[in-house]
Amino acid sequence: MTGSSAATQSAEFAHSAFLYRDSVQYLSGVVGFVHTALKHDEPVFVAVPGQRLDALRQALGRDLPHDSWADMRELGRNPGRILAALLSFAERHAGRAIRVVQESMWAGRSAAEMLEATRHEALTNTAFAGSPVTLLCPYDAEALPSDVLTQARRTHARLVVDGEVSVSGAYTDPLSVYADCDLPLPEPTAATSALEFTSGQTANARQFTENWARDTPLSAARRGDLVLAVGEAIANSIAHGGGRGTLRLWTSEDRGVVAEVRDSGRLVNPLAGRSRPHPASANGGRGLWMMHQLCDLVEIRAAEDGLTLRLHVATG
């Protein structure tokens, strides 16, 4: 594909939305992008969902090592996990230009997941600014909602359409897009269980969550994930959110569960929790990183009166 290949020639950061219309166009564009990476002896990471991954593996054969592939339905089920994987790949190849195919949007994702994926796409620009990283992000122009395609034009400085590369006139400052994603969260339709907590009550909140979760469809392992994630959220609230907050728990329509933690804190660094913390680091972000790894979706909302975290854990 001439357009996507042309989009990968620079050693500077480049982030392109590839708007494809069918499987032939998809394979041509992505395979061309990967072949360009191989031609320049640059490491390449391909993270796309399910069937797309199988088709690309067949097309590319043994061209890429095992650790260059990821099923985005697993890696990116929670969009908040994706950036950590990309940053880890970049760190493994420090000092070299790298190329990445990441398909974070696909038909069937929930509106909440797509909103968080948009937030991820915006933060990718911040995380890799000034780095020799080239990303190609496929978007199914036939199947995805029009508002998702509109956001793709806002989060990518370049567009690849019908083999041609162009500058996106709608590209917007990443932190403005991030802020635009702070849409009001809908109130739960199911009954909720609530707990007010304060300093010294983290263990109490974990036990409250464990007791409540026993009556949900969650498996023992998934209950453990929920309790750990809630514990991290409560600890963050006590340390950074004014020392107190409110926990609410309810069962979602998909038979998973939701835990919501509200406090009076602020999220100073939008990239907090988006990269794996160093074991010796005392910096913030460790708790949020844990929540992203444990949960199937993490929704973060910043408002004038404080911060809201919604942690979604699916059955299984």
PDB file of C-alpha atoms in Angstrom:
ATOM      1  CA  MET A   1       0.000   0.000   0.000  1.00  0.00           C
ATOM      2  CA  THR A   2       1.727   3.156  -1.191  1.00  0.00           C
ATOM      3  CA  GLY A   3       0.052   5.466   1.297  1.00  0.00           C
ATOM      4  CA  SER A   4       0.794   3.571   4.490  1.00  0.00           C
ATOM      5  CA  SER A   5       4.359   2.882   3.355  1.00  0.00           C
ATOM      6  CA  ALA A   6       4.876   6.574   2.708  1.00  0.00           C
ATOM      7  CA  ALA A   7       3.531   7.262   6.179  1.00  0.00           C
ATOM      8  CA  THR A   8       6.364   5.259   7.735  1.00  0.00           C
ATOM      9  CA  GLN A   9       9.432   6.863   6.186  1.00  0.00           C
ATOM     10  CA  SER A  10      10.058   9.451   8.901  1.00  0.00           C
ATOM     11  CA  ALA A  11      12.142   8.617  11.985  1.00  0.00           C
ATOM     12  CA  GLU A  12       9.982  11.043  13.978  1.00  0.00           C
ATOM     13  CA  PHE A  13       6.710  10.275  15.730  1.00  0.00           C
ATOM     14  CA  ALA A  14       3.877   9.623  13.284  1.00  0.00           C
ATOM     15  CA  HIS A  15       0.344   8.514  14.148  1.00  0.00           C
ATOM     16  CA  SER A  16      -1.944   7.646  11.233  1.00  0.00           C
ATOM     17  CA  ALA A  17      -5.563   6.525  11.100  1.00  0.00           C
ATOM     18  CA  PHE A  18      -5.987   3.988   8.310  1.00  0.00           C
ATOM     19  CA  LEU A  19      -9.633   4.120   7.153  1.00  0.00           C
ATOM     20  CA  TYR A  20     -10.267   0.853   5.315  1.00  0.00           C
ATOM     21  CA  ARG A  21     -13.444  -0.396   3.646  1.00  0.00           C
ATOM     22  CA  ASP A  22     -12.940  -4.131   3.092  1.00  0.00           C
ATOM     23  CA  SER A  23     -10.647  -7.024   3.961  1.00  0.00           C
ATOM     24  CA  VAL A  24      -8.620  -6.695   0.752  1.00  0.00           C
ATOM     25  CA  GLN A  25      -7.838  -3.062   1.488  1.00  0.00           C
ATOM     26  CA  TYR A  26      -7.100  -3.941   5.105  1.00  0.00           C
ATOM     27  CA  LEU A  27      -4.604  -6.679   4.293  1.00  0.00           C
ATOM     28  CA  SER A  28      -2.908  -4.631   1.602  1.00  0.00           C
ATOM     29  CA  GLY A  29      -2.449  -1.651   3.900  1.00  0.00           C
ATOM     30  CA  VAL A  30      -1.299  -3.468   7.020  1.00  0.00           C
ATOM     31  CA  VAL A  31       0.943  -5.984   5.217  1.00  0.00           C
ATOM     32  CA  GLY A  32       2.525  -3.113   3.273  1.00  0.00           C
ATOM     33  CA  PHE A  33       3.165  -1.243   6.512  1.00  0.00           C
ATOM     34  CA  VAL A  34       4.798  -4.301   8.113  1.00  0.00           C
ATOM     35  CA  HIS A  35       6.915  -5.019   5.044  1.00  0.00           C
ATOM     36  CA  THR A  36       8.194  -1.445   5.106  1.00  0.00           C
ATOM     37  CA  ALA A  37       9.198  -1.946   8.749  1.00  0.00           C
ATOM     38  CA  LEU A  38      11.026  -5.165   7.876  1.00  0.00           C
ATOM     39  CA  LYS A  39      12.766  -3.500   4.935  1.00  0.00           C
ATOM     40  CA  HIS A  40      14.177  -0.880   7.315  1.00  0.00           C
ATOM     41  CA  ASP A  41      15.073  -3.525   9.920  1.00  0.00           C
ATOM     42  CA  GLU A  42      12.819  -1.866  12.468  1.00  0.00           C
ATOM     43  CA  PRO A  43      10.971  -3.789  15.197  1.00  0.00           C
ATOM     44  CA  VAL A  44       7.226  -3.974  14.593  1.00  0.00           C
ATOM     45  CA  PHE A  45       4.375  -4.825  16.946  1.00  0.00           C
ATOM     46  CA  VAL A  46       0.954  -5.834  15.596  1.00  0.00           C
ATOM     47  CA  ALA A  47      -2.059  -5.700  17.931  1.00  0.00           C
ATOM     48  CA  VAL A  48      -5.367  -6.263  16.125  1.00  0.00           C
ATOM     49  CA  PRO A  49      -8.543  -8.137  17.064  1.00  0.00           C
ATOM     50  CA  GLY A  50      -9.268 -11.816  16.534  1.00  0.00           C
ATOM     51  CA  GLN A  51      -9.981 -12.704  12.916  1.00  0.00           C
ATOM     52  CA  ARG A  52      -7.855  -9.838  11.637  1.00  0.00           C
ATOM     53  CA  LEU A  53      -4.907 -11.236  13.572  1.00  0.00           C
ATOM     54  CA  ASP A  54      -5.350 -14.695  12.032  1.00  0.00           C
ATOM     55  CA  ALA A  55      -5.514 -13.256   8.507  1.00  0.00           C
ATOM     56  CA  LEU A  56      -2.373 -11.178   9.028  1.00  0.00           C
ATOM     57  CA  ARG A  57      -0.452 -14.121  10.442  1.00  0.00           C
ATOM     58  CA  GLN A  58      -1.335 -16.148   7.373  1.00  0.00           C
ATOM     59  CA  ALA A  59      -0.316 -13.313   5.066  1.00  0.00           C
ATOM     60  CA  LEU A  60       2.969 -12.569   6.810  1.00  0.00           C
ATOM     61  CA  GLY A  61       3.957 -16.156   7.584  1.00  0.00           C
ATOM     62  CA  ARG A  62       7.078 -16.321   9.736  1.00  0.00           C
ATOM     63  CA  ASP A  63       8.166 -12.755   9.074  1.00  0.00           C
ATOM     64  CA  LEU A  64       7.560 -11.619  12.656  1.00  0.00           C
ATOM     65  CA  PRO A  65       8.661 -13.183  15.972  1.00  0.00           C
ATOM     66  CA  HIS A  66       6.115 -14.506  18.459  1.00  0.00           C
ATOM     67  CA  ASP A  67       6.298 -11.487  20.764  1.00  0.00           C
ATOM     68  CA  SER A  68       5.432  -9.115  17.913  1.00  0.00           C
ATOM     69  CA  TRP A  69       1.770 -10.215  17.883  1.00  0.00           C
ATOM     70  CA  ALA A  70      -1.148  -9.548  20.235  1.00  0.00           C
ATOM     71  CA  ASP A  71      -4.886 -10.138  20.052  1.00  0.00           C
ATOM     72  CA  MET A  72      -6.366  -6.727  20.773  1.00  0.00           C
ATOM     73  CA  ARG A  73      -9.560  -8.330  22.086  1.00  0.00           C
ATOM     74  CA  GLU A  74      -7.445  -9.563  24.986  1.00  0.00           C
ATOM     75  CA  LEU A  75      -4.767  -6.873  25.288  1.00  0.00           C
ATOM     76  CA  GLY A  76      -7.173  -4.015  24.637  1.00  0.00           C
ATOM     77  CA  ARG A  77     -10.377  -5.336  26.145  1.00  0.00           C
ATOM     78  CA  ASN A  78      -9.699  -2.589  28.653  1.00  0.00           C
ATOM     79  CA  PRO A  79      -8.306   0.246  26.478  1.00  0.00           C
ATOM     80  CA  GLY A  80      -6.394   1.512  29.500  1.00  0.00           C
ATOM     81  CA  ARG A  81      -3.987  -1.448  29.187  1.00  0.00           C
ATOM     82  CA  ILE A  82      -2.869  -0.797  25.620  1.00  0.00           C
ATOM     83  CA  LEU A  83      -0.425   2.039  26.152  1.00  0.00           C
ATOM     84  CA  ALA A  84       1.538   0.093  28.764  1.00  0.00           C
ATOM     85  CA  ALA A  85       2.097  -2.700  26.225  1.00  0.00           C
ATOM     86  CA  LEU A  86       3.248  -0.249  23.549  1.00  0.00           C
ATOM     87  CA  LEU A  87       5.596   1.515  25.953  1.00  0.00           C
ATOM     88  CA  SER A  88       7.045  -1.820  27.071  1.00  0.00           C
ATOM     89  CA  PHE A  89       7.685  -2.760  23.429  1.00  0.00           C
ATOM     90  CA  ALA A  90       9.411   0.569  22.854  1.00  0.00           C
ATOM     91  CA  GLU A  91      11.547   0.094  25.980  1.00  0.00           C
ATOM     92  CA  ARG A  92      12.648  -3.365  24.799  1.00  0.00           C
ATOM     93  CA  HIS A  93      13.938  -1.692  21.634  1.00  0.00           C
ATOM     94  CA  ALA A  94      15.253   1.511  23.191  1.00  0.00           C
ATOM     95  CA  GLY A  95      17.316   3.631  20.842  1.00  0.00           C
ATOM     96  CA  ARG A  96      15.652   2.230  17.710  1.00  0.00           C
ATOM     97  CA  ALA A  97      12.791   3.437  15.574  1.00  0.00           C
ATOM     98  CA  ILE A  98       9.789   1.142  15.955  1.00  0.00           C
ATOM     99  CA  ARG A  99       6.515   0.614  14.098  1.00  0.00           C
ATOM    100  CA  VAL A 100       3.171  -0.397  15.574  1.00  0.00           C
ATOM    101  CA  VAL A 101      -0.156  -1.504  14.149  1.00  0.00           C
ATOM    102  CA  GLN A 102      -2.853  -1.012  16.774  1.00  0.00           C
ATOM    103  CA  GLU A 103      -6.557  -1.520  16.071  1.00  0.00           C
ATOM    104  CA  SER A 104      -8.245  -0.331  19.248  1.00  0.00           C
ATOM    105  CA  MET A 105     -11.731   0.112  17.707  1.00  0.00           C
ATOM    106  CA  TRP A 106     -13.967  -2.560  16.224  1.00  0.00           C
ATOM    107  CA  ALA A 107     -17.666  -3.064  15.618  1.00  0.00           C
ATOM    108  CA  GLY A 108     -19.335  -4.515  18.697  1.00  0.00           C
ATOM    109  CA  ARG A 109     -17.350  -2.565  21.268  1.00  0.00           C
ATOM    110  CA  SER A 110     -19.597  -0.786  23.759  1.00  0.00           C
ATOM    111  CA  ALA A 111     -19.927   2.991  23.630  1.00  0.00           C
ATOM    112  CA  ALA A 112     -18.073   3.220  26.962  1.00  0.00           C
ATOM    113  CA  GLU A 113     -15.191   1.114  25.620  1.00  0.00           C
ATOM    114  CA  MET A 114     -14.968   3.223  22.452  1.00  0.00           C
ATOM    115  CA  LEU A 115     -14.857   6.413  24.502  1.00  0.00           C
ATOM    116  CA  GLU A 116     -11.974   5.052  26.571  1.00  0.00           C
ATOM    117  CA  ALA A 117     -10.254   3.842  23.385  1.00  0.00           C
ATOM    118  CA  THR A 118     -10.515   7.401  22.032  1.00  0.00           C
ATOM    119  CA  ARG A 119      -8.914   8.631  25.238  1.00  0.00           C
ATOM    120  CA  HIS A 120      -6.140   6.062  24.712  1.00  0.00           C
ATOM    121  CA  GLU A 121      -5.552   7.210  21.118  1.00  0.00           C
ATOM    122  CA  ALA A 122      -5.211  10.807  22.302  1.00  0.00           C
ATOM    123  CA  LEU A 123      -2.788   9.889  25.090  1.00  0.00           C
ATOM    124  CA  THR A 124      -0.663   7.909  22.627  1.00  0.00           C
ATOM    125  CA  ASN A 125       0.255  11.244  21.055  1.00  0.00           C
ATOM    126  CA  THR A 126       1.386  12.583  24.427  1.00  0.00           C
ATOM    127  CA  ALA A 127       3.264   9.447  25.501  1.00  0.00           C
ATOM    128  CA  PHE A 128       5.298   9.107  22.289  1.00  0.00           C
ATOM    129  CA  ALA A 129       5.757  12.764  21.336  1.00  0.00           C
ATOM    130  CA  GLY A 130       9.278  13.281  20.013  1.00  0.00           C
ATOM    131  CA  SER A 131       9.994   9.536  19.845  1.00  0.00           C
ATOM    132  CA  PRO A 132      10.897   7.598  16.662  1.00  0.00           C
ATOM    133  CA  VAL A 133       7.619   5.683  16.750  1.00  0.00           C
ATOM    134  CA  THR A 134       5.296   5.190  13.783  1.00  0.00           C
ATOM    135  CA  LEU A 135       1.782   3.929  14.447  1.00  0.00           C
ATOM    136  CA  LEU A 136      -0.830   2.794  11.957  1.00  0.00           C
ATOM    137  CA  CYS A 137      -4.316   2.502  13.444  1.00  0.00           C
ATOM    138  CA  PRO A 138      -6.883   0.685  11.268  1.00  0.00           C
ATOM    139  CA  TYR A 139     -10.519   1.851  11.417  1.00  0.00           C
ATOM    140  CA  ASP A 140     -13.304  -0.009   9.618  1.00  0.00           C
ATOM    141  CA  ALA A 141     -14.947   2.879   7.765  1.00  0.00           C
ATOM    142  CA  GLU A 142     -17.951   0.731   6.813  1.00  0.00           C
ATOM    143  CA  ALA A 143     -18.779  -0.795  10.209  1.00  0.00           C
ATOM    144  CA  LEU A 144     -17.790   1.751  12.850  1.00  0.00           C
ATOM    145  CA  PRO A 145     -20.163   4.536  13.981  1.00  0.00           C
ATOM    146  CA  SER A 146     -19.627   7.916  12.354  1.00  0.00           C
ATOM    147  CA  ASP A 147     -18.748   9.574  15.670  1.00  0.00           C
ATOM    148  CA  VAL A 148     -15.882   7.092  16.152  1.00  0.00           C
ATOM    149  CA  LEU A 149     -14.509   7.991  12.712  1.00  0.00           C
ATOM    150  CA  THR A 150     -14.854  11.671  13.595  1.00  0.00           C
ATOM    151  CA  GLN A 151     -12.797  11.113  16.727  1.00  0.00           C
ATOM    152  CA  ALA A 152     -10.188   9.195  14.699  1.00  0.00           C
ATOM    153  CA  ARG A 153      -9.617  12.348  12.670  1.00  0.00           C
ATOM    154  CA  ARG A 154      -9.154  14.312  15.916  1.00  0.00           C
ATOM    155  CA  THR A 155      -6.663  11.884  17.483  1.00  0.00           C
ATOM    156  CA  HIS A 156      -4.490  11.193  14.420  1.00  0.00           C
ATOM    157  CA  ALA A 157      -2.409  13.858  12.697  1.00  0.00           C
ATOM    158  CA  ARG A 158      -2.398  11.794   9.481  1.00  0.00           C
ATOM    159  CA  LEU A 159      -5.052   9.894   7.558  1.00  0.00           C
ATOM    160  CA  VAL A 160      -4.535   7.014   5.144  1.00  0.00           C
ATOM    161  CA  VAL A 161      -7.492   6.640   2.785  1.00  0.00           C
ATOM    162  CA  ASP A 162      -7.502   4.648  -0.476  1.00  0.00           C
ATOM    163  CA  GLY A 163      -3.714   4.419  -0.427  1.00  0.00           C
ATOM    164  CA  GLU A 164      -3.165   8.152  -0.013  1.00  0.00           C
ATOM    165  CA  VAL A 165      -1.704   9.908   3.028  1.00  0.00           C
ATOM    166  CA  SER A 166      -3.050  13.306   4.041  1.00  0.00           C
ATOM    167  CA  VAL A 167      -2.895  15.648   7.001  1.00  0.00           C
ATOM    168  CA  SER A 168      -5.979  15.541   9.226  1.00  0.00           C
ATOM    169  CA  GLY A 169      -7.439  19.017   9.381  1.00  0.00           C
ATOM    170  CA  ALA A 170      -9.469  17.961  12.430  1.00  0.00           C
ATOM    171  CA  TYR A 171      -6.444  16.917  14.512  1.00  0.00           C
ATOM    172  CA  THR A 172      -6.817  18.328  18.036  1.00  0.00           C
ATOM    173  CA  ASP A 173      -4.514  18.808  20.996  1.00  0.00           C
ATOM    174  CA  PRO A 174      -4.403  15.443  22.827  1.00  0.00           C
ATOM    175  CA  LEU A 175      -5.219  16.876  26.249  1.00  0.00           C
ATOM    176  CA  SER A 176      -8.258  18.668  24.811  1.00  0.00           C
ATOM    177  CA  VAL A 177      -9.528  15.373  23.393  1.00  0.00           C
ATOM    178  CA  TYR A 178      -8.789  13.708  26.726  1.00  0.00           C
ATOM    179  CA  ALA A 179     -10.855  16.349  28.533  1.00  0.00           C
ATOM    180  CA  ASP A 180     -13.678  16.013  26.003  1.00  0.00           C
ATOM    181  CA  CYS A 181     -13.951  12.343  26.995  1.00  0.00           C
ATOM    182  CA  ASP A 182     -15.010  13.339  30.511  1.00  0.00           C
ATOM    183  CA  LEU A 183     -18.681  12.901  29.635  1.00  0.00           C
ATOM    184  CA  PRO A 184     -21.140  12.424  32.524  1.00  0.00           C
ATOM    185  CA  LEU A 185     -21.459   8.814  33.621  1.00  0.00           C
ATOM    186  CA  PRO A 186     -24.997   7.405  33.579  1.00  0.00           C
ATOM    187  CA  GLU A 187     -26.560   6.462  36.881  1.00  0.00           C
ATOM    188  CA  PRO A 188     -26.828   2.705  37.437  1.00  0.00           C
ATOM    189  CA  THR A 189     -30.171   1.103  36.640  1.00  0.00           C
ATOM    190  CA  ALA A 190     -29.641  -1.714  39.162  1.00  0.00           C
ATOM    191  CA  ALA A 191     -29.780  -1.459  42.941  1.00  0.00           C
ATOM    192  CA  THR A 192     -26.512  -0.318  44.524  1.00  0.00           C
ATOM    193  CA  SER A 193     -24.734  -1.104  47.781  1.00  0.00           C
ATOM    194  CA  ALA A 194     -22.835   1.857  49.210  1.00  0.00           C
ATOM    195  CA  LEU A 195     -20.135   2.449  51.820  1.00  0.00           C
ATOM    196  CA  GLU A 196     -18.664   5.696  53.065  1.00  0.00           C
ATOM    197  CA  PHE A 197     -14.999   5.237  53.933  1.00  0.00           C
ATOM    198  CA  THR A 198     -12.185   7.215  55.484  1.00  0.00           C
ATOM    199  CA  SER A 199      -8.573   6.793  56.537  1.00  0.00           C
ATOM    200  CA  GLY A 200      -7.793   3.441  58.102  1.00  0.00           C
ATOM    201  CA  GLN A 201     -10.781   1.662  56.518  1.00  0.00           C
ATOM    202  CA  THR A 202      -9.203   0.102  53.413  1.00  0.00           C
ATOM    203  CA  ALA A 203      -9.462  -3.423  54.825  1.00  0.00           C
ATOM    204  CA  ASN A 204     -13.066  -2.705  55.796  1.00  0.00           C
ATOM    205  CA  ALA A 205     -13.918  -1.659  52.236  1.00  0.00           C
ATOM    206  CA  ARG A 206     -12.260  -4.754  50.797  1.00  0.00           C
ATOM    207  CA  GLN A 207     -14.266  -7.002  53.105  1.00  0.00           C
ATOM    208  CA  PHE A 208     -17.468  -5.120  52.248  1.00  0.00           C
ATOM    209  CA  THR A 209     -16.715  -5.736  48.562  1.00  0.00           C
ATOM    210  CA  GLU A 210     -15.900  -9.411  49.109  1.00  0.00           C
ATOM    211  CA  ASN A 211     -19.122 -10.008  51.042  1.00  0.00           C
ATOM    212  CA  TRP A 212     -21.201  -8.274  48.387  1.00  0.00           C
ATOM    213  CA  ALA A 213     -19.500 -10.040  45.475  1.00  0.00           C
ATOM    214  CA  ARG A 214     -20.304 -13.509  46.831  1.00  0.00           C
ATOM    215  CA  ASP A 215     -23.889 -13.007  45.667  1.00  0.00           C
ATOM    216  CA  THR A 216     -22.868 -12.051  42.110  1.00  0.00           C
ATOM    217  CA  PRO A 217     -22.130 -14.269  39.066  1.00  0.00           C
ATOM    218  CA  LEU A 218     -18.375 -13.592  39.421  1.00  0.00           C
ATOM    219  CA  SER A 219     -16.076 -16.588  39.782  1.00  0.00           C
ATOM    220  CA  ALA A 220     -13.772 -16.768  42.794  1.00  0.00           C
ATOM    221  CA  ALA A 221     -10.852 -15.543  40.674  1.00  0.00           C
ATOM    222  CA  ARG A 222     -12.806 -12.603  39.310  1.00  0.00           C
ATOM    223  CA  ARG A 223     -14.050 -11.729  42.806  1.00  0.00           C
ATOM    224  CA  GLY A 224     -10.410 -11.587  43.828  1.00  0.00           C
ATOM    225  CA  ASP A 225      -9.649  -9.201  40.954  1.00  0.00           C
ATOM    226  CA  LEU A 226     -12.539  -6.964  42.000  1.00  0.00           C
ATOM    227  CA  VAL A 227     -11.494  -6.864  45.650  1.00  0.00           C
ATOM    228  CA  LEU A 228      -7.877  -6.057  44.773  1.00  0.00           C
ATOM    229  CA  ALA A 229      -8.921  -3.302  42.347  1.00  0.00           C
ATOM    230  CA  VAL A 230     -11.312  -1.750  44.868  1.00  0.00           C
ATOM    231  CA  GLY A 231      -8.590  -1.877  47.511  1.00  0.00           C
ATOM    232  CA  GLU A 232      -6.235   0.036  45.229  1.00  0.00           C
ATOM    233  CA  ALA A 233      -8.920   2.615  44.449  1.00  0.00           C
ATOM    234  CA  ILE A 234      -9.741   3.116  48.132  1.00  0.00           C
ATOM    235  CA  ALA A 235      -6.046   3.445  49.025  1.00  0.00           C
ATOM    236  CA  ASN A 236      -5.648   6.082  46.301  1.00  0.00           C
ATOM    237  CA  SER A 237      -8.640   8.011  47.616  1.00  0.00           C
ATOM    238  CA  ILE A 238      -7.265   8.019  51.138  1.00  0.00           C
ATOM    239  CA  ALA A 239      -3.758   9.014  50.022  1.00  0.00           C
ATOM    240  CA  HIS A 240      -4.611  11.496  47.253  1.00  0.00           C
ATOM    241  CA  GLY A 241      -8.361  12.157  47.336  1.00  0.00           C
ATOM    242  CA  GLY A 242      -8.907  14.004  50.581  1.00  0.00           C
ATOM    243  CA  GLY A 243      -8.718  11.002  52.905  1.00  0.00           C
ATOM    244  CA  ARG A 244     -12.293   9.865  52.392  1.00  0.00           C
ATOM    245  CA  GLY A 245     -14.810   8.876  49.736  1.00  0.00           C
ATOM    246  CA  THR A 246     -17.781   6.763  48.702  1.00  0.00           C
ATOM    247  CA  LEU A 247     -17.830   3.231  47.308  1.00  0.00           C
ATOM    248  CA  ARG A 248     -20.830   1.951  45.338  1.00  0.00           C
ATOM    249  CA  LEU A 249     -21.282  -1.555  43.943  1.00  0.00           C
ATOM    250  CA  TRP A 250     -23.841  -2.931  41.496  1.00  0.00           C
ATOM    251  CA  THR A 251     -24.425  -5.661  38.955  1.00  0.00           C
ATOM    252  CA  SER A 252     -24.284  -4.581  35.306  1.00  0.00           C
ATOM    253  CA  GLU A 253     -26.601  -5.624  32.497  1.00  0.00           C
ATOM    254  CA  ASP A 254     -23.970  -7.988  31.028  1.00  0.00           C
ATOM    255  CA  ARG A 255     -23.874  -9.920  34.335  1.00  0.00           C
ATOM    256  CA  GLY A 256     -20.553  -8.411  35.292  1.00  0.00           C
ATOM    257  CA  VAL A 257     -20.172  -5.985  38.172  1.00  0.00           C
ATOM    258  CA  VAL A 258     -19.248  -2.336  38.599  1.00  0.00           C
ATOM    259  CA  ALA A 259     -17.455  -0.699  41.522  1.00  0.00           C
ATOM    260  CA  GLU A 260     -17.481   3.078  41.712  1.00  0.00           C
ATOM    261  CA  VAL A 261     -15.205   5.123  43.954  1.00  0.00           C
ATOM    262  CA  ARG A 262     -15.751   8.851  44.343  1.00  0.00           C
ATOM    263  CA  ASP A 263     -13.561  11.299  46.243  1.00  0.00           C
ATOM    264  CA  SER A 264     -12.436  14.930  46.183  1.00  0.00           C
ATOM    265  CA  GLY A 265      -9.114  14.230  44.473  1.00  0.00           C
ATOM    266  CA  ARG A 266      -7.591  15.294  41.175  1.00  0.00           C
ATOM    267  CA  LEU A 267      -5.814  13.336  38.442  1.00  0.00           C
ATOM    268  CA  VAL A 268      -2.819  15.596  37.838  1.00  0.00           C
ATOM    269  CA  ASN A 269      -1.096  13.354  35.283  1.00  0.00           C
ATOM    270  CA  PRO A 270      -3.393  11.943  32.560  1.00  0.00           C
ATOM    271  CA  LEU A 271      -0.763   9.266  31.829  1.00  0.00           C
ATOM    272  CA  ALA A 272      -0.879   7.925  35.394  1.00  0.00           C
ATOM    273  CA  GLY A 273      -1.467   4.179  35.362  1.00  0.00           C
ATOM    274  CA  ARG A 274      -0.779   3.877  31.630  1.00  0.00           C
ATOM    275  CA  SER A 275       2.727   2.430  31.998  1.00  0.00           C
ATOM    276  CA  ARG A 276       4.152  -0.358  34.123  1.00  0.00           C
ATOM    277  CA  PRO A 277       5.667   1.247  37.232  1.00  0.00           C
ATOM    278  CA  HIS A 278       9.284   0.480  38.026  1.00  0.00           C
ATOM    279  CA  PRO A 279       9.535  -1.826  41.076  1.00  0.00           C
ATOM    280  CA  ALA A 280      11.733   0.700  42.905  1.00  0.00           C
ATOM    281  CA  SER A 281       9.665   3.730  41.953  1.00  0.00           C
ATOM    282  CA  ALA A 282       7.836   5.663  44.649  1.00  0.00           C
ATOM    283  CA  ASN A 283       5.943   7.760  42.106  1.00  0.00           C
ATOM    284  CA  GLY A 284       2.184   7.688  41.755  1.00  0.00           C
ATOM    285  CA  GLY A 285       0.341   5.607  39.183  1.00  0.00           C
ATOM    286  CA  ARG A 286       0.962   2.151  40.654  1.00  0.00           C
ATOM    287  CA  GLY A 287      -2.592   1.823  41.974  1.00  0.00           C
ATOM    288  CA  LEU A 288      -4.168   2.945  38.710  1.00  0.00           C
ATOM    289  CA  TRP A 289      -1.913   0.600  36.751  1.00  0.00           C
ATOM    290  CA  MET A 290      -3.088  -2.293  38.936  1.00  0.00           C
ATOM    291  CA  MET A 291      -6.724  -1.335  38.365  1.00  0.00           C
ATOM    292  CA  HIS A 292      -6.229  -1.319  34.599  1.00  0.00           C
ATOM    293  CA  GLN A 293      -4.639  -4.780  34.717  1.00  0.00           C
ATOM    294  CA  LEU A 294      -7.337  -6.278  36.947  1.00  0.00           C
ATOM    295  CA  CYS A 295     -10.457  -4.779  35.346  1.00  0.00           C
ATOM    296  CA  ASP A 296     -12.126  -5.161  31.956  1.00  0.00           C
ATOM    297  CA  LEU A 297     -12.857  -1.444  31.744  1.00  0.00           C
ATOM    298  CA  VAL A 298     -11.812   1.537  33.845  1.00  0.00           C
ATOM    299  CA  GLU A 299     -13.740   4.784  33.427  1.00  0.00           C
ATOM    300  CA  ILE A 300     -12.205   7.923  34.932  1.00  0.00           C
ATOM    301  CA  ARG A 301     -14.080  11.185  35.254  1.00  0.00           C
ATOM    302  CA  ALA A 302     -12.607  14.420  36.568  1.00  0.00           C
ATOM    303  CA  ALA A 303     -14.986  17.127  37.729  1.00  0.00           C
ATOM    304  CA  GLU A 304     -14.680  20.323  39.756  1.00  0.00           C
ATOM    305  CA  ASP A 305     -15.843  18.527  42.896  1.00  0.00           C
ATOM    306  CA  GLY A 306     -13.519  15.542  42.557  1.00  0.00           C
ATOM    307  CA  LEU A 307     -12.700  12.290  40.824  1.00  0.00           C
ATOM    308  CA  THR A 308     -14.855   9.280  39.948  1.00  0.00           C
ATOM    309  CA  LEU A 309     -13.498   5.837  39.051  1.00  0.00           C
ATOM    310  CA  ARG A 310     -15.740   3.105  37.665  1.00  0.00           C
ATOM    311  CA  LEU A 311     -14.200  -0.362  37.624  1.00  0.00           C
ATOM    312  CA  HIS A 312     -15.917  -2.979  35.464  1.00  0.00           C
ATOM    313  CA  VAL A 313     -15.218  -6.667  36.040  1.00  0.00           C
ATOM    314  CA  ALA A 314     -16.818  -9.241  33.753  1.00  0.00           C
ATOM    315  CA  THR A 315     -17.817 -12.767  34.682  1.00  0.00           C
ATOM    316  CA  GLY A 316     -15.404 -15.582  33.996  1.00  0.00           C
TER     317      GLY A 316
END
